[in-house]
Amino acid sequence: MTGSPVGAGRAEVDAALVLLARLGVRPEDLVGAGGGRAVVPTFAEYVPVVAAAVGAGTRRVYGSYWNRVVEQWGARRLDEPSPSEIARLAETLRARRVVRANARGGQSTSEHLIAALRCVYRHAVADGLIGEGDNPARKVPKPRRAPSTRGAVGAERLAEINQVAATTGDDPALDTLLLRLHTETACRRGGALALRPCDLDATQCLVLLREKGEISRWQPVSPTLMRHLLRHAEERGAPRTGQLLRYRSGRPITTRRYDYLWKRIGQHLPWVAAQGVSTHWLRHTTLTWVERTYGYAVAHAYAGHTDRRGGGETGATITYVRASHEEVAAALVGLVAESHPLAPLPGVAPGPSPGETNAGNSC
């Protein structure tokens, strides 16, 4: 008669671990195996779940890449593609990309595809659909990012851009306001499009910018720009908690307005079209000038950068030399040569703020 089974000894356990290692199976993979194991969904099933869980900015950046993944692998389960297949898909999309005048070899296409898949797999790990070690996207390195061709625009060139915007097109008032807003604040397009009337602190001439990474910051603006923003909101019927920047019809603008604006400017200024100058060049222009004139700490704050990706001496140093609103305002005063409530020009008393005649614009 056979006796009752007893627990395995040390030798048997070691032998089992060796066998599992040869099979590429981890002990934790066996936990919960069987009927209780989660069913791994297909890309067509799971990508919409991830898209609904992320913010609008992430959806905008990764959406087109998720669509390509679903087109190629919609019926496949998340645990089926290998790292080499992901690398091959990234290369395929890079080869099929639309080549623009300012293209840099398609590295950004591969980078965004890998990042989009990493986002999907991060959610799958968090949902318990796959193990952390089963994430194939983590094993695919992103391509080295090519140096940016963007740069600061010289004062004379910037004047040419503003002149064309002010004298051509179907809404020069809107276009010059956009250029002034981006030049003064160095904000990104998303920050400008997210601006609301209730984000204007007219008393202190500050605007609340909400940009990528769900980061918000109060940015000083000149009294002149504040007056134009308030007037624009009033004349174009912007709701207090709705988008501020609008067409004459009252309809909110989108990124298409920027596309139209720079295409038009490029038609009048060949160098703009040749170099692919865009709104982000204004950010480079302002931040370069601020850094050269007022130092790295002020430029760091002016840009709205954070230290989340920090590390090394730069990230540690900026913790101790963080610039204040007053210092950023002082840089703005130097940029626009106009007194500001937080940083008056030397020898010039600050005039009445736009808020004294436009009350009630706080959230």
XYZ file of C-alpha atoms in Angstrom:
363
model
C 0.000 0.000 0.000
C 1.422 3.368 -0.976
C 1.888 5.857 1.833
C 0.631 9.421 1.925
C 2.590 11.904 -0.221
C 5.108 13.997 1.680
C 6.562 17.452 0.947
C 9.405 17.660 -1.552
C 12.909 17.843 -0.179
C 15.530 20.472 -0.973
C 17.054 18.369 -3.723
C 13.706 17.923 -5.485
C 12.966 21.666 -5.250
C 16.359 22.551 -6.721
C 15.846 20.057 -9.528
C 12.412 21.538 -10.276
C 13.858 25.075 -10.390
C 16.528 23.961 -12.842
C 13.888 22.370 -15.073
C 11.681 25.472 -14.936
C 14.646 27.660 -15.847
C 15.381 25.506 -18.875
C 11.753 25.789 -19.930
C 11.786 29.570 -19.482
C 9.072 29.377 -16.823
C 9.228 31.279 -13.535
C 7.716 29.866 -10.323
C 5.387 32.867 -10.086
C 4.019 31.981 -13.531
C 2.577 28.811 -12.004
C 0.700 30.684 -9.285
C -2.946 30.929 -10.220
C -2.447 28.872 -13.365
C -5.535 27.000 -14.509
C -9.169 27.967 -14.529
C -8.673 31.178 -12.504
C -6.123 32.712 -14.854
C -7.127 35.951 -16.585
C -7.855 35.677 -20.278
C -5.439 37.880 -22.240
C -7.432 40.143 -24.596
C -6.608 41.008 -28.181
C -5.272 44.382 -29.232
C -8.628 45.216 -30.825
C -10.294 44.555 -27.468
C -7.788 46.201 -25.154
C -6.500 49.309 -26.986
C -9.889 51.087 -26.624
C -9.742 50.348 -22.882
C -6.350 52.034 -22.611
C -7.419 54.947 -24.818
C -10.350 55.615 -22.498
C -8.100 55.503 -19.428
C -5.457 58.026 -20.513
C -5.632 61.790 -20.813
C -6.508 63.735 -23.939
C -2.864 64.652 -24.570
C -1.702 61.036 -24.465
C -4.572 60.014 -26.751
C -3.615 62.705 -29.230
C 0.052 61.632 -29.351
C -0.467 57.855 -29.368
C -3.872 57.547 -31.056
C -2.640 57.184 -34.629
C -0.026 54.617 -33.561
C -2.617 52.575 -31.666
C -4.733 52.602 -34.814
C -1.814 51.161 -36.788
C -1.262 48.467 -34.147
C -4.932 47.464 -34.281
C -4.805 47.364 -38.083
C -1.773 45.055 -38.004
C -2.416 42.984 -34.890
C -6.063 43.519 -33.996
C -6.890 39.804 -33.695
C -3.711 38.917 -31.797
C -3.520 38.600 -28.003
C -1.280 41.004 -26.080
C 1.017 38.154 -25.063
C 1.700 37.010 -28.620
C 4.035 39.610 -30.242
C 7.733 39.245 -29.502
C 10.228 42.099 -29.080
C 11.595 41.430 -32.562
C 8.091 41.739 -34.040
C 7.607 45.080 -32.317
C 10.943 46.296 -33.671
C 9.925 45.111 -37.150
C 6.576 46.930 -36.940
C 8.348 50.116 -35.852
C 10.659 49.854 -38.850
C 7.713 49.206 -41.186
C 5.876 52.313 -39.995
C 9.067 54.360 -40.246
C 9.498 53.292 -43.863
C 5.871 54.145 -44.691
C 5.837 57.544 -42.977
C 4.975 60.747 -44.814
C 8.298 62.464 -45.484
C 8.069 66.179 -44.754
C 10.518 68.970 -45.469
C 11.792 68.945 -41.885
C 11.974 65.121 -41.597
C 14.891 63.670 -39.599
C 14.986 60.062 -40.725
C 11.778 58.865 -39.111
C 13.235 58.216 -35.651
C 10.251 59.909 -34.025
C 7.870 57.486 -35.782
C 9.677 54.475 -34.330
C 10.002 56.158 -30.948
C 6.303 56.975 -30.713
C 5.223 53.497 -31.838
C 7.355 51.868 -29.131
C 6.163 54.382 -26.533
C 2.523 53.776 -27.526
C 2.959 50.020 -27.076
C 4.732 50.504 -23.767
C 1.718 52.474 -22.601
C -0.609 49.623 -23.584
C 1.528 47.015 -21.844
C 1.900 49.118 -18.681
C -1.866 49.090 -18.333
C -1.976 45.371 -19.084
C 0.524 44.697 -16.293
C -1.411 46.924 -13.896
C -4.643 45.086 -14.795
C -3.002 41.735 -14.099
C -3.348 40.513 -17.672
C 0.364 39.824 -18.105
C 3.353 39.709 -15.791
C 5.920 42.487 -15.547
C 8.523 40.221 -17.142
C 6.195 39.417 -20.035
C 6.143 42.989 -21.338
C 7.838 42.754 -24.774
C 7.787 46.507 -25.414
C 10.173 47.121 -22.528
C 12.740 44.946 -24.258
C 12.739 47.063 -27.436
C 15.070 50.085 -27.152
C 13.868 53.395 -28.471
C 15.962 54.850 -31.307
C 18.346 57.634 -30.422
C 16.543 60.947 -30.853
C 18.058 63.115 -33.584
C 19.082 66.678 -32.673
C 16.285 69.164 -33.224
C 16.508 71.492 -36.203
C 14.476 74.113 -34.357
C 16.203 77.162 -32.987
C 15.800 80.756 -31.905
C 14.580 83.272 -34.481
C 16.501 86.531 -34.753
C 14.835 89.839 -33.904
C 14.606 90.997 -37.529
C 13.187 87.670 -38.691
C 10.670 87.695 -35.854
C 9.564 91.181 -36.908
C 9.016 89.885 -40.461
C 6.819 87.067 -39.140
C 4.693 89.459 -37.115
C 4.403 91.860 -40.041
C 3.056 89.154 -42.354
C 0.611 87.922 -39.707
C -0.662 91.458 -39.122
C -1.167 92.366 -42.788
C -2.465 89.166 -44.409
C -5.078 86.498 -43.810
C -8.730 86.539 -42.800
C -8.201 87.351 -39.093
C -4.993 89.321 -38.424
C -6.181 90.257 -34.926
C -6.360 86.591 -33.921
C -3.055 85.682 -35.555
C -1.085 88.542 -33.994
C -2.608 87.720 -30.615
C -1.446 84.110 -31.001
C 2.091 85.175 -31.892
C 2.259 87.649 -29.010
C 0.941 85.071 -26.544
C 3.488 82.451 -27.574
C 6.363 84.920 -27.744
C 5.692 86.363 -24.286
C 4.904 83.131 -22.450
C 6.914 80.567 -24.469
C 3.892 78.317 -24.054
C 3.142 75.337 -26.255
C 0.119 75.166 -28.546
C -1.726 72.984 -26.050
C -1.276 75.590 -23.334
C -2.710 78.345 -25.528
C -5.663 76.242 -26.685
C -6.475 75.271 -23.086
C -6.521 78.885 -21.897
C -9.882 80.075 -20.476
C -11.097 83.526 -19.433
C -11.130 82.360 -15.823
C -7.414 81.568 -16.141
C -6.587 85.276 -16.373
C -5.454 87.047 -13.192
C -5.852 90.549 -14.549
C -4.755 92.246 -11.312
C -1.301 90.656 -11.267
C -1.089 90.069 -15.034
C -0.732 86.296 -14.733
C -2.200 83.549 -16.905
C -2.683 79.942 -15.824
C -1.112 77.638 -18.417
C -2.052 73.958 -18.449
C 0.325 72.013 -20.654
C 1.586 68.497 -21.352
C 2.043 66.145 -18.453
C -1.003 67.682 -16.709
C 1.314 70.441 -15.439
C -0.136 73.861 -14.591
C 1.736 77.073 -13.885
C 1.027 80.791 -13.455
C 2.949 82.743 -16.078
C 3.429 86.538 -16.079
C 2.262 88.456 -19.154
C 2.499 92.117 -20.043
C -0.416 94.462 -19.281
C -0.761 94.985 -23.033
C -1.207 91.289 -23.724
C -3.592 90.943 -20.776
C -5.785 93.750 -22.133
C -5.915 92.113 -25.561
C -6.759 88.722 -24.089
C -9.589 90.206 -22.043
C -10.897 92.153 -25.041
C -10.671 89.071 -27.282
C -12.657 86.999 -24.794
C -15.324 89.670 -24.457
C -15.699 90.498 -28.145
C -15.798 86.855 -29.271
C -18.131 85.604 -26.579
C -15.793 83.198 -24.804
C -17.593 81.585 -21.823
C -15.861 82.156 -18.497
C -14.869 78.485 -18.189
C -14.677 77.763 -21.934
C -11.846 78.116 -24.421
C -10.640 81.690 -24.740
C -9.142 81.790 -28.246
C -11.909 81.921 -30.853
C -12.765 82.882 -34.417
C -14.912 85.945 -35.079
C -17.904 83.616 -35.290
C -17.319 82.577 -31.692
C -16.167 79.071 -32.633
C -13.085 77.865 -30.701
C -9.905 77.599 -32.737
C -7.987 74.329 -33.089
C -4.478 73.376 -34.167
C -5.636 73.860 -37.742
C -5.425 77.625 -37.192
C -1.728 77.277 -36.475
C -1.243 75.171 -39.594
C -2.991 77.793 -41.702
C -1.041 80.625 -40.064
C 2.422 79.173 -40.717
C 1.557 78.007 -44.206
C 0.456 81.552 -45.021
C 3.555 83.099 -43.478
C 5.703 80.620 -45.423
C 4.086 81.750 -48.664
C 5.274 85.317 -47.995
C 8.589 84.435 -46.328
C 10.387 81.632 -48.206
C 12.866 81.047 -45.365
C 9.967 80.144 -43.045
C 8.768 77.448 -45.438
C 12.289 76.196 -46.178
C 13.208 75.723 -42.513
C 9.786 74.539 -41.394
C 9.426 77.327 -38.834
C 6.501 76.743 -36.480
C 5.047 77.994 -33.223
C 7.562 75.956 -31.226
C 10.352 78.073 -32.712
C 8.908 81.017 -30.761
C 9.359 78.991 -27.578
C 13.014 78.413 -28.510
C 13.414 82.121 -29.281
C 12.060 83.382 -25.974
C 13.723 80.780 -23.764
C 17.102 81.291 -25.455
C 16.904 85.009 -24.827
C 15.804 84.549 -21.210
C 18.592 82.060 -20.499
C 21.267 84.290 -22.039
C 20.013 87.353 -20.172
C 18.751 86.060 -16.813
C 20.360 82.641 -16.401
C 19.338 79.006 -16.389
C 17.155 79.064 -13.266
C 14.863 81.761 -14.647
C 14.718 80.103 -18.081
C 13.856 76.795 -16.359
C 10.895 78.421 -14.610
C 9.917 80.474 -17.669
C 9.649 77.250 -19.679
C 7.475 75.564 -17.055
C 9.913 72.660 -16.808
C 9.892 70.396 -13.767
C 12.551 68.231 -12.172
C 10.633 64.952 -12.454
C 13.128 63.619 -14.986
C 15.971 65.195 -13.094
C 19.043 63.492 -11.868
C 22.601 64.659 -11.844
C 23.801 68.041 -10.709
C 21.443 70.062 -12.904
C 18.299 68.588 -11.352
C 19.702 68.939 -7.831
C 20.938 72.505 -8.314
C 17.687 73.847 -9.698
C 15.959 72.753 -6.477
C 17.915 75.421 -4.626
C 17.858 78.173 -7.237
C 14.244 77.934 -8.319
C 13.064 81.235 -9.798
C 10.058 83.083 -8.371
C 7.110 84.671 -10.210
C 8.773 88.038 -9.637
C 11.994 86.909 -11.337
C 10.094 85.481 -14.290
C 8.151 88.746 -14.489
C 11.443 90.657 -14.491
C 12.570 88.615 -17.477
C 9.284 89.440 -19.207
C 9.834 93.150 -18.536
C 13.244 92.899 -20.143
C 11.723 91.080 -23.109
C 8.833 93.480 -23.823
C 10.230 96.674 -22.227
C 6.939 97.219 -20.420
C 6.407 97.549 -16.679
C 4.666 94.676 -14.853
C 2.818 94.647 -11.488
C 5.283 92.094 -10.118
C 8.402 93.710 -11.584
C 8.162 97.451 -12.383
C 10.687 99.010 -14.722
C 13.396 100.886 -12.787
C 12.277 104.453 -12.213
C 8.805 103.803 -13.657
C 5.797 103.465 -11.396
C 3.530 100.590 -12.448
C 0.382 101.844 -14.118
C -3.136 100.608 -13.385
C -3.454 96.904 -14.065
C -5.968 95.607 -16.599
C -7.809 94.055 -13.656
C -8.833 97.433 -12.283
C -11.180 97.869 -15.212
C -11.868 94.173 -15.882
C -12.817 92.642 -12.555
C -14.296 89.203 -12.012
C -11.946 87.100 -14.097
C -10.792 84.689 -11.415
C -11.987 81.094 -11.258
